[in-house]
Coordinates of C-alpha atoms in Angstrom, one line a residue:
Chain T
E1 CA 4.2 5.8 -86.7
T2 CA 1.3 7.0 -84.5
G3 CA -1.3 4.5 -83.4
V4 CA -5.1 5.0 -83.1
T5 CA -6.0 7.4 -80.4
Q6 CA -9.4 8.1 -78.8
S7 CA -10.7 10.8 -76.5
P8 CA -11.9 11.0 -73.9
T9 CA -10.8 7.8 -72.0
H10 CA -13.7 7.9 -69.7
L11 CA -17.0 9.7 -69.7
I12 CA -20.1 9.9 -67.4
K13 CA -23.4 11.2 -68.8
T14 CA -27.0 11.1 -67.7
R15 CA -29.9 9.6 -69.5
G16 CA -31.2 11.8 -72.3
Q17 CA -27.9 13.7 -72.8
Q18 CA -25.8 13.7 -76.0
V19 CA -22.2 12.6 -76.3
T20 CA -19.4 13.0 -78.9
L21 CA -16.5 10.6 -78.9
R22 CA -13.4 11.2 -81.0
C23 CA -10.9 9.0 -82.9
S24 CA -7.7 9.8 -84.7
S25 CA -6.8 7.0 -87.2
Q26 CA -3.3 5.5 -87.5
S27 CA -1.0 7.3 -89.9
G28 CA -1.7 6.2 -93.5
H29 CA -5.1 4.7 -92.8
N30 CA -8.2 6.0 -94.6
T31 CA -11.0 3.9 -93.0
V32 CA -12.5 4.2 -89.5
S33 CA -14.8 1.7 -87.9
W34 CA -16.7 2.1 -84.6
Y35 CA -17.7 -0.7 -82.3
Q36 CA -19.7 -0.9 -79.1
Q37 CA -18.5 -3.4 -76.4
A38 CA -20.9 -4.0 -73.6
L39 CA -19.5 -5.6 -70.4
G40 CA -18.8 -9.2 -70.9
Q41 CA -19.5 -9.2 -74.6
G42 CA -17.6 -9.0 -77.8
P43 CA -17.5 -5.8 -79.8
Q44 CA -20.5 -5.0 -82.0
F45 CA -20.1 -3.1 -85.2
I46 CA -21.8 0.3 -85.3
F47 CA -20.6 1.8 -88.6
Q48 CA -17.7 2.4 -90.8
Y49 CA -16.5 5.6 -92.6
Y50 CA -14.4 5.7 -95.8
R51 CA -13.5 8.9 -97.6
E52 CA -15.9 10.8 -95.3
E53 CA -18.9 8.7 -96.2
E54 CA -20.7 6.0 -94.2
N55 CA -19.7 2.7 -95.7
G56 CA -21.7 0.1 -93.8
R57 CA -23.8 0.1 -90.6
G58 CA -24.7 -2.4 -88.0
N59 CA -27.9 -2.8 -86.1
F60 CA -27.9 0.5 -84.3
P61 CA -30.6 3.2 -84.2
P62 CA -30.3 6.5 -86.0
R63 CA -29.4 8.3 -82.8
F64 CA -25.9 6.8 -83.3
S65 CA -24.3 9.0 -86.0
G66 CA -20.8 9.7 -87.1
L67 CA -18.5 11.9 -89.2
Q68 CA -15.2 11.4 -90.9
F69 CA -13.0 14.4 -91.6
P70 CA -10.6 15.0 -94.5
N71 CA -7.6 14.0 -92.2
Y72 CA -9.5 10.7 -91.7
S73 CA -10.2 11.3 -88.0
S74 CA -13.7 10.5 -86.9
E75 CA -16.5 11.3 -84.4
L76 CA -19.2 9.1 -83.0
N77 CA -22.3 11.0 -81.8
V78 CA -25.0 9.4 -79.6
N79 CA -28.2 11.4 -78.9
A80 CA -30.8 10.8 -76.3
L81 CA -28.5 8.5 -74.2
E82 CA -30.0 5.4 -72.7
L83 CA -28.8 3.3 -69.8
D84 CA -27.9 0.5 -72.2
D85 CA -25.5 2.7 -74.1
S86 CA -23.1 2.3 -71.2
A87 CA -20.2 0.4 -72.8
L88 CA -16.6 0.6 -74.1
Y89 CA -16.6 2.3 -77.5
L90 CA -13.8 1.2 -79.7
C91 CA -12.5 2.9 -82.8
A92 CA -10.5 1.0 -85.4
S93 CA -8.6 2.2 -88.4
S94 CA -7.5 0.4 -91.5
F95 CA -6.3 1.0 -95.0
R96 CA -8.8 0.1 -97.6
V97 CA -7.6 -1.1 -100.9
T98 CA -9.8 -1.4 -104.0
R99 CA -9.6 -5.1 -104.2
G100 CA -9.0 -8.1 -101.9
E101 CA -9.8 -8.9 -98.4
G102 CA -7.7 -6.0 -97.2
N103 CA -5.7 -5.4 -94.1
E104 CA -6.3 -5.8 -90.4
Q105 CA -8.1 -3.2 -88.3
F106 CA -6.0 -1.5 -85.6
F107 CA -7.9 -0.5 -82.5
G108 CA -7.6 2.4 -80.2
P109 CA -7.7 2.1 -76.4
G110 CA -11.5 2.9 -76.3
T111 CA -13.7 5.3 -74.5
R112 CA -15.6 4.0 -71.6
L113 CA -19.0 5.6 -71.4
T114 CA -21.2 5.3 -68.3
V115 CA -24.8 6.5 -68.6
L116 CA -26.6 7.1 -65.2
Chain W
A1 CA -25.0 -13.5 -91.9
Q2 CA -21.7 -14.2 -90.2
K3 CA -21.4 -15.9 -86.8
I4 CA -18.4 -16.6 -84.6
T5 CA -18.7 -19.1 -81.7
Q6 CA -16.2 -19.3 -78.9
T7 CA -17.3 -22.1 -76.5
Q8 CA -14.7 -21.6 -73.8
P9 CA -15.7 -18.7 -71.5
G10 CA -12.5 -19.1 -69.4
M11 CA -9.3 -21.2 -69.3
F12 CA -6.6 -21.6 -66.8
V13 CA -3.2 -22.7 -68.1
Q14 CA 0.2 -23.3 -66.4
E15 CA 3.0 -21.0 -67.4
K16 CA 5.1 -22.3 -70.3
E17 CA 2.5 -24.7 -71.5
A18 CA 0.8 -24.5 -74.9
V19 CA -2.8 -23.5 -75.0
T20 CA -5.5 -23.8 -77.7
L21 CA -8.4 -21.4 -77.9
D22 CA -11.3 -22.7 -79.9
C23 CA -13.2 -20.7 -82.5
T24 CA -15.8 -21.9 -85.0
Y25 CA -17.5 -19.8 -87.6
D26 CA -20.4 -19.7 -90.0
T27 CA -20.7 -17.7 -93.2
S28 CA -22.1 -17.9 -96.7
D29 CA -19.4 -15.7 -98.1
P30 CA -17.1 -17.6 -100.5
S31 CA -14.1 -15.5 -99.4
Y32 CA -13.5 -14.2 -95.9
G33 CA -10.8 -13.4 -93.3
L34 CA -10.4 -14.7 -89.8
F35 CA -8.7 -12.7 -87.0
W36 CA -7.7 -13.1 -83.4
Y37 CA -7.4 -10.2 -81.0
K38 CA -6.1 -10.0 -77.5
Q39 CA -7.8 -7.6 -75.0
P40 CA -6.0 -6.9 -71.8
S41 CA -7.8 -5.3 -68.9
S42 CA -6.9 -1.9 -70.2
G43 CA -9.4 -2.4 -73.0
E44 CA -7.4 -2.0 -76.1
M45 CA -7.9 -4.7 -78.8
I46 CA -4.5 -6.0 -79.9
F47 CA -4.3 -7.7 -83.3
L48 CA -2.6 -11.1 -83.1
I49 CA -3.0 -13.0 -86.3
Y50 CA -4.9 -13.2 -89.6
Q51 CA -5.9 -16.1 -91.9
G52 CA -7.4 -15.6 -95.3
S53 CA -9.9 -18.3 -96.4
Y54 CA -7.9 -19.1 -99.5
D55 CA -4.5 -19.1 -97.8
Q56 CA -2.8 -22.5 -98.4
Q57 CA -0.9 -22.5 -95.2
N58 CA -1.9 -21.9 -91.6
A59 CA -0.8 -18.4 -90.4
T60 CA 1.9 -18.0 -87.8
E61 CA 3.1 -15.0 -85.9
G62 CA 5.8 -15.7 -83.3
R63 CA 4.3 -17.7 -80.5
Y64 CA 0.9 -17.5 -82.2
S65 CA -0.4 -19.9 -84.8
L66 CA -3.8 -20.4 -86.3
N67 CA -5.0 -23.9 -86.8
F68 CA -7.4 -23.3 -89.8
Q69 CA -9.6 -26.2 -90.8
K70 CA -11.9 -24.9 -93.5
A71 CA -14.1 -28.0 -93.9
R72 CA -14.8 -27.9 -90.2
K73 CA -15.2 -24.1 -90.2
S74 CA -12.8 -23.8 -87.3
A75 CA -10.0 -21.3 -86.7
N76 CA -8.3 -22.2 -83.4
L77 CA -5.6 -20.0 -81.9
V78 CA -2.6 -21.8 -80.5
I79 CA -0.2 -20.0 -78.1
S80 CA 3.0 -21.8 -77.5
A81 CA 5.1 -21.5 -74.3
S82 CA 2.5 -19.3 -72.5
Q83 CA 3.7 -16.4 -70.4
L84 CA 2.1 -14.5 -67.5
G85 CA 1.6 -11.6 -69.9
D86 CA -0.7 -13.7 -72.0
S87 CA -3.5 -13.4 -69.4
A88 CA -6.3 -11.5 -71.2
M89 CA -9.5 -11.9 -73.1
Y90 CA -9.1 -13.3 -76.5
F91 CA -11.6 -12.7 -79.3
C92 CA -12.0 -14.5 -82.6
A93 CA -13.4 -12.4 -85.4
M94 CA -14.4 -12.6 -89.1
R95 CA -14.7 -10.3 -92.0
G96 CA -16.3 -11.0 -95.3
H97 CA -14.9 -10.1 -98.6
R98 CA -14.8 -6.5 -99.3
L99 CA -16.4 -6.9 -102.7
F100 CA -19.5 -8.2 -101.0
G101 CA -19.7 -5.1 -98.8
N102 CA -18.9 -7.0 -95.6
E103 CA -16.5 -4.5 -94.2
K104 CA -17.4 -5.1 -90.6
L105 CA -15.7 -7.4 -88.1
T106 CA -18.0 -9.9 -86.4
F107 CA -16.7 -11.0 -83.0
G108 CA -17.3 -14.0 -80.8
T109 CA -18.0 -13.6 -77.1
G110 CA -14.4 -14.2 -76.1
T111 CA -12.3 -16.5 -73.9
R112 CA -10.7 -15.3 -70.7
L113 CA -7.3 -16.8 -70.5
T114 CA -5.5 -16.9 -67.1
I115 CA -1.9 -18.1 -67.0
I116 CA -0.9 -19.6 -63.6
P117 CA 2.7 -19.2 -62.4

């Protein structure tokens, strides 16, 4: 069973640039969630994708956008990067059932983004 | 809105001792789930244990157990017989019931646990 993978592991960008982060979900999982973890903080929910549609969004501006592909992998895109976007970006996959509180989310190793 | 509070920024524990990490929560959802994750310095969040709000018994997973006190809104993690490899950040998290559209995990600020040889 393949776990959640993310690429790249590290990334350095300058203010104003755009970035795309990638996530491959764990085998059998159909839901992907993205989180931003600033230094010394707990992860903050950005958004979640289920069946290629956004299914819930946290308090992040529209310049944070995403995609989910038919194989359930996902991308996080951030436009017009700001210094405060420097953080660890975590992707988590899970299997969504139609009822119940559902299963735990399994996290990838994260992408550490530095904005200069 | 959901809120998780972890009041212990850091803890130092002697190897082989048991340790309790505190977590209190607040939610208006009638049904919810509580999670604990471990985050080593590598950054990956490792799932440890899950407790459903309607579960009758406290969850256990190997050396991890969750002391769930619903009336007090607390979900403390207990690690028995601590090991050097337990040194990491520990996060408590909550998720509301899917039927209420609360898919996201809400995390606390974490507790840094250091095991002393």
